[in-house]
Amino acid sequence: MTANEAADHSWVRENLLTYLAGGLHNDDRSRFEAHVGNCGPCLEDLNDAQAAERVLGKVFADAQPAPGMEDRVIQRLRAAPGPAFRWGPYVTRIAMPVAAVLMLGVIGYFLENYPQRAETLLGMAPSRAVPHPPAKPSQPAPASDAAHADAARGNREGLVRADRNGANLGWFESRRSRPVPSMERPPAMDEAANERDKAYDSYRDDRPAEPNYFRPMTEVPAAKESDPVGEPPPVAQRKRIEEKVEAAAKDLKKLQEDQRQQAPQRKIIRSGELEFEVENFDASLSQILKIAGEEQGYVGTVSSDRLPNGKVKGTIVVRVPPDRIDTLVLKLRALGELKSQRITSEDITKRYTDLESQLRAARAMEARLIEIIKTGQGKIKDILEAEKELGRWREKIELFEGEKRYFDNLVSLSTLTITLFEKDIRTPFGVTETEKIQMGLETEDVEKAYRDAISAVDAAKGRVTKSELKKLDAGQLHAVIACEVPPDAAGPLRDRLSQLGRVARLDVRRAQSAEGGSGRPQEVKVERKDTIFQISIYNLANIEPRETAMLRLACQDPETAYKSILARVEKAGGRVVSSSIIRQKAEHTTGNVAFEVPSKEADAVQADVRSLGEAVHFHLVENPDSANTTSAKKGFRVELLAIGLVPPRETITAQLAVRDVTAAYRSLHEEIEKTEGRVLTAWLNENDPQNVTATLEFEARRDAESQIFEKMAALGDIARRTASRSEAENAVDSKIKVQLSIVSAAALGPRETFTLAVEVTDVDAVIAQVISWIPKDGRKVESHLSRERNRVVGRLSMEVPLKEAPALAERIKATGILRVYEAAQNRQIPLGTLSLARINLTLSTESLLGGEAGLWEQIKGGLRSSFAAAGWSLKLIVIGLLFVLPWALIVWVAWKAVKRFRSRPA
Amino acid sequence: MSLDVPSNDTELVRNAQKGDRGAFEELVRRTSRLVHARVCLESGDPQRAEDFVQETYLRAWRSLRDVADGRGFRPWLLSIAQNVCIDAYRRDHRQRRSAPSRADSEALNLVPHPSRSPYEELARSELRDRVLAILRSLPDEYRMPLTLRYLGGADYETIRLQLGLTDGSLRGLLNRGLQLLRAELKRALGPQVAGGAP
């Protein structure tokens, strides 16, 4: 193989696939084929590659793109819109504000320069044209009112534009050249146009619009002088424009003349009412006369009234030609302050025209009848009939003519009714002052006071208008006097009356009233009228006291107290209203006394009554201050109670520990009797001789309390002493209640317990010795002795007085080797002179307790620790199962759900 | 290729960005096989490949202005194709979850071809999947020419145009790619598919 062939060989290998894919052309291709034709391995390789190519081609046969894929893609693309256009972000940011500013600017410019058109666009202008009714009923029906209004507006706008600024002629021309049906336009339309011209001008010039009163049709909107705005146009151009404007104005004027001649004369009645407030009626009247003369009118009726306060009010009727009415009103304004104004107009055109036609018809009928009579044809009867008919028609004609004249009069002259009134017409012309005095007099002798009062009234030159004297139940007297006295005598009379008794009430009222109007009277003298007195005189018999004291007294002896109260009231000059006493047993007596005493005695009486016992309850009632109460006396209501009926405020509960219960019970009972105490319950229980108990419940005087308790302390130990206070309303402090239970000291149990274990050699001897040591106050509770092979155990239990117990314990300790010594206190048992101590003694010949800690003890300790640990573990397991596990489950489920939810929308 | 059509990809892209549909159509012609091959490779689903290709070009046409440099057009287009495949896969996945009874392309594959026996069809499908897997495992520069050749059925000139490569570089790529493929095939499937030793 030559070097050339070797190079070809490797080249062929490299371009195998290129060849197969058809990538070799001309020379390369022939070179490749030439080499493969000569080289066996290369041919084999090529065949292999071709085989593989075929296999792969077959495998991917249906994966290859269908023919014409590009074309289909392109077809599809052609249907799609172009690539999205994107502004740079800053472009949007700048462009939006710029666009907004531009839009606002355009709107503003439009509104500034074309307000009329803006209004039209906004639908405001057409509404102005609507209120004017079509003037001519016989007018050919227009296509539509709106169309006419539009036409009128078009014309008017053109005119206005031309007037205001000649330079705008082009637009004006174009507007004029619109096909406007001008000949058919009714005058009302022109009128509407004029109205709106005015409105427009006033709007443009910012000057107030004239009052929109009736505007006669005869008025023609004269072409106003053009007021050029800004730079004047060149002279020639300006002249040409002016000519055109003049021509246009002339056209319009001619047009309106024609229309006016076609239209019927309108008949309108105008009338008005005015109201003025003037300084002087007469001066104003003469002024009105003058003004009416100036305006070619005359004053029809004058009527005036003079009011009581000298002011004048009047009505003047002025007749004036209708077209002068507005100037007349303007001139009249100088008269004074215009209070109200009403100008009305009534269109009677239709009625008037109807009347005219009826009149014409009647005249025709008359002429016809006259002709019939003149020719004299027909029967006499017919002629007579015609004469009669003629008479009737003439009557009708007269009627119509009269009515017509009446209308003519009303139309030709307007009626103006002027009401004048002078200033301050409401000023009052008089002021009166009246005084009313109401007095209430308390006195003992009503009849005398009554007589004195009447004579006092007479002395003051007064007039008694009403007087009465009444005698009522229970010695109650009541007199009433009503009188009128001159104002100057009122003061002295009042002083005189107040000396007749105690003045309980006094009510003086003075009132001024203005007559003939309201407001502040000027320089008017106040007229004083007679003073009216209303006097009522009464005694105190049936009058409730103003103050009543309610008192509940707990006293040792209610009966004595009752008697002394009655005596005290008598002494103070008071009155007993009611009294009662109920006595069953000495300690259950109750009484009631109600009495009244004069006020000055009241405090002394109250103090004396209170000293009779202990006031359990006291309260003071004050009645409302009315005519039926008096403070001259004071009322009392006293309730008397035996002290046994009232519970004590303080209750003492105590326990008494004594050596001998029965003896203590007896001596205490005697002590209570001695100190005048009251035993409520008492019992002694001696069923069990070892445990005798007693209970005593008694009330004792407060001052005897210490005596009784001293006695108790001498008898034994007082324990558990508690005192409670009741807040009840009815309770007394002067006594106490004691609930006492008496127990035997031995039954209470030991205050202190000593446990001793002692190793001794001779148990029996020591026991006998210890028993001999027990003091006489103590006792042996139990003793026990057991003997085993070589072990003797003795147990001994004893009770001794507490103060002797430590010494005894020390002595016992000394008897041998002490193994156990414990002292325990029981704080439930009260500590006192009679307290006991118990000593439990164990005596043994050998060690009682064994080693320090035996095997069993150790095993027990180990078991205890193990159980504790087991319990602890069990607790942890329960926490884990019932608390941690559910939470862990919930968290796990939630996490799963979240994960699932998240993966879904992707 | 006529004279007035710009031969350069960069120029074509620039024209297309200005709204020239003709230029973009030319780009479609130059790259559609490539996209098709890529889509087949990515999705393994030749039935829907053409839909994906269309979708790819629609998206590309809408957002053509995002391409800053004409030389980056092909990688950009291929990334769009990949996104299209991924989106389609996600959509199918969702639909399969919500409506599992829907007959998808895999189920359609099992419908017997009228001319082939089901066993043959199954074997072919399995073989195709394995070859595709091998192709996917090749380095990128070798993979695309080979994919175009076998999946796209393109001839040499088409491959060169689609990849926008010069004559010499493509020859090298094709040859080395073929060698790699055959080695892999032989190892995976045996010599009857890969052909004789080189």
Tab-separated table of C-alpha atoms in Angstrom, chain A residues 10-18 20-25 28 44-45 48-49 51-53 55-74 76-86 900 903-906, chain B residues 16-17 21 24-25 28-29 32-33 36 40 46 50 53-54 57-58 61-66 90 94 97 116 124 127-128 131-132 135 146 149-153 155-157 162 167 171 174-175 178-179 181-182 185 192-198:
chain	number	residue	atom	x	y	z
A	10	SER	CA	-7.951	7.240	6.332
A	11	TRP	CA	-9.706	9.992	4.360
A	12	VAL	CA	-12.375	7.528	3.232
A	13	ARG	CA	-12.881	6.397	6.784
A	14	GLU	CA	-13.350	9.978	7.858
A	15	ASN	CA	-15.845	10.823	5.181
A	16	LEU	CA	-17.922	7.706	5.293
A	17	LEU	CA	-20.996	9.334	6.674
A	18	THR	CA	-20.462	12.454	4.613
A	20	LEU	CA	-23.595	8.422	2.661
A	21	ALA	CA	-25.341	11.664	3.369
A	22	GLY	CA	-24.480	12.922	-0.094
A	23	GLY	CA	-22.017	15.526	1.101
A	24	LEU	CA	-19.218	14.683	-1.361
A	25	HIS	CA	-19.192	16.257	-4.787
A	28	ASP	CA	-14.163	13.961	-3.813
A	44	GLU	CA	-16.969	-3.747	3.945
A	45	ASP	CA	-16.995	-0.774	6.223
A	48	ASP	CA	-21.744	-1.988	7.387
A	49	ALA	CA	-22.365	1.711	7.641
A	51	ALA	CA	-26.705	-1.393	6.876
A	52	ALA	CA	-26.630	0.559	10.105
A	53	GLU	CA	-27.986	3.572	8.249
A	55	VAL	CA	-31.621	0.052	10.366
A	56	LEU	CA	-31.603	3.445	11.969
A	57	GLY	CA	-33.587	4.940	9.116
A	58	LYS	CA	-36.172	2.229	9.581
A	59	VAL	CA	-36.289	2.694	13.305
A	60	PHE	CA	-36.904	6.431	12.917
A	61	ALA	CA	-39.033	6.150	9.836
A	62	ASP	CA	-42.111	7.520	11.474
A	63	ALA	CA	-40.140	10.050	13.492
A	64	GLN	CA	-39.056	11.927	10.413
A	65	PRO	CA	-40.921	15.091	9.657
A	66	ALA	CA	-43.808	14.811	7.259
A	67	PRO	CA	-43.002	16.428	3.930
A	68	GLY	CA	-43.874	20.095	3.666
A	69	MET	CA	-43.413	20.814	7.361
A	70	GLU	CA	-41.690	24.134	6.708
A	71	ASP	CA	-44.539	25.289	4.524
A	72	ARG	CA	-47.088	24.432	7.152
A	73	VAL	CA	-45.122	26.225	9.819
A	74	ILE	CA	-44.845	29.269	7.602
A	76	ARG	CA	-49.322	29.113	10.460
A	77	LEU	CA	-46.932	31.989	11.126
A	78	ARG	CA	-48.532	34.143	8.463
A	79	ALA	CA	-51.785	33.995	10.407
A	80	ALA	CA	-50.042	35.146	13.612
A	81	PRO	CA	-49.715	38.840	14.476
A	82	GLY	CA	-46.383	40.567	14.245
A	83	PRO	CA	-43.807	40.571	16.984
A	84	ALA	CA	-44.919	42.399	20.079
A	85	PHE	CA	-43.932	45.991	20.041
A	86	ARG	CA	-42.343	47.213	23.235
A	900	ARG	CA	-48.934	18.048	47.348
A	903	SER	CA	-46.522	20.463	43.220
A	904	ARG	CA	-49.938	20.637	41.575
A	905	PRO	CA	-50.037	24.141	40.018
A	906	ALA	CA	-46.577	23.633	38.480
B	16	ALA	CA	-37.049	39.926	10.727
B	17	GLN	CA	-36.849	42.068	13.838
B	21	ARG	CA	-41.897	38.235	7.463
B	24	PHE	CA	-38.266	35.143	9.194
B	25	GLU	CA	-39.700	32.587	6.810
B	28	VAL	CA	-37.742	28.995	9.416
B	29	ARG	CA	-36.660	27.133	6.334
B	32	SER	CA	-37.033	23.954	11.086
B	33	ARG	CA	-35.343	20.561	10.671
B	36	HIS	CA	-37.774	19.270	14.724
B	40	CYS	CA	-38.006	14.785	18.836
B	46	PRO	CA	-42.517	12.171	16.931
B	50	GLU	CA	-44.651	19.091	14.319
B	53	VAL	CA	-42.235	23.004	16.063
B	54	GLN	CA	-45.124	25.260	15.142
B	57	TYR	CA	-41.857	29.344	15.851
B	58	LEU	CA	-44.961	31.190	17.027
B	61	TRP	CA	-41.902	35.283	16.176
B	62	ARG	CA	-43.694	37.018	19.053
B	63	SER	CA	-40.585	37.640	21.068
B	64	LEU	CA	-38.098	38.012	18.250
B	65	ARG	CA	-37.009	41.402	19.561
B	66	ASP	CA	-35.428	39.734	22.550
B	90	ARG	CA	-46.198	19.672	32.424
B	94	ARG	CA	-51.498	17.773	34.948
B	97	ARG	CA	-53.544	13.507	36.983
B	116	ARG	CA	-46.676	-4.572	10.946
B	124	ARG	CA	-39.009	-1.312	17.073
B	127	LEU	CA	-35.065	-0.077	19.935
B	128	ARG	CA	-35.940	3.493	19.090
B	131	VAL	CA	-31.106	4.673	20.352
B	132	LEU	CA	-32.620	7.946	21.466
B	135	LEU	CA	-28.093	9.939	21.177
B	146	LEU	CA	-26.560	12.833	13.906
B	149	ARG	CA	-29.373	12.818	9.860
B	150	TYR	CA	-31.403	9.980	11.354
B	151	LEU	CA	-34.440	11.551	12.943
B	152	GLY	CA	-34.754	14.332	10.394
B	153	GLY	CA	-33.705	12.232	7.428
B	155	ASP	CA	-28.949	15.026	3.597
B	156	TYR	CA	-25.578	16.577	3.987
B	157	GLU	CA	-26.395	19.933	2.523
B	162	GLN	CA	-29.654	23.855	9.386
B	167	ASP	CA	-18.307	22.329	4.910
B	171	ARG	CA	-17.441	16.662	7.946
B	174	LEU	CA	-20.247	13.889	11.349
B	175	ASN	CA	-17.382	11.448	11.175
B	178	LEU	CA	-20.679	8.469	13.766
B	179	GLN	CA	-17.738	6.724	15.279
B	181	LEU	CA	-22.483	6.437	17.971
B	182	ARG	CA	-21.415	3.176	16.448
B	185	LEU	CA	-24.524	1.143	19.708
B	192	GLN	CA	-26.150	-6.331	13.976
B	193	VAL	CA	-27.440	-2.808	14.510
B	194	ALA	CA	-24.190	-0.907	14.630
B	195	GLY	CA	-22.695	-2.571	11.578
B	196	GLY	CA	-19.170	-3.913	11.282
B	197	ALA	CA	-16.176	-2.576	13.111
B	198	PRO	CA	-14.742	0.582	11.615
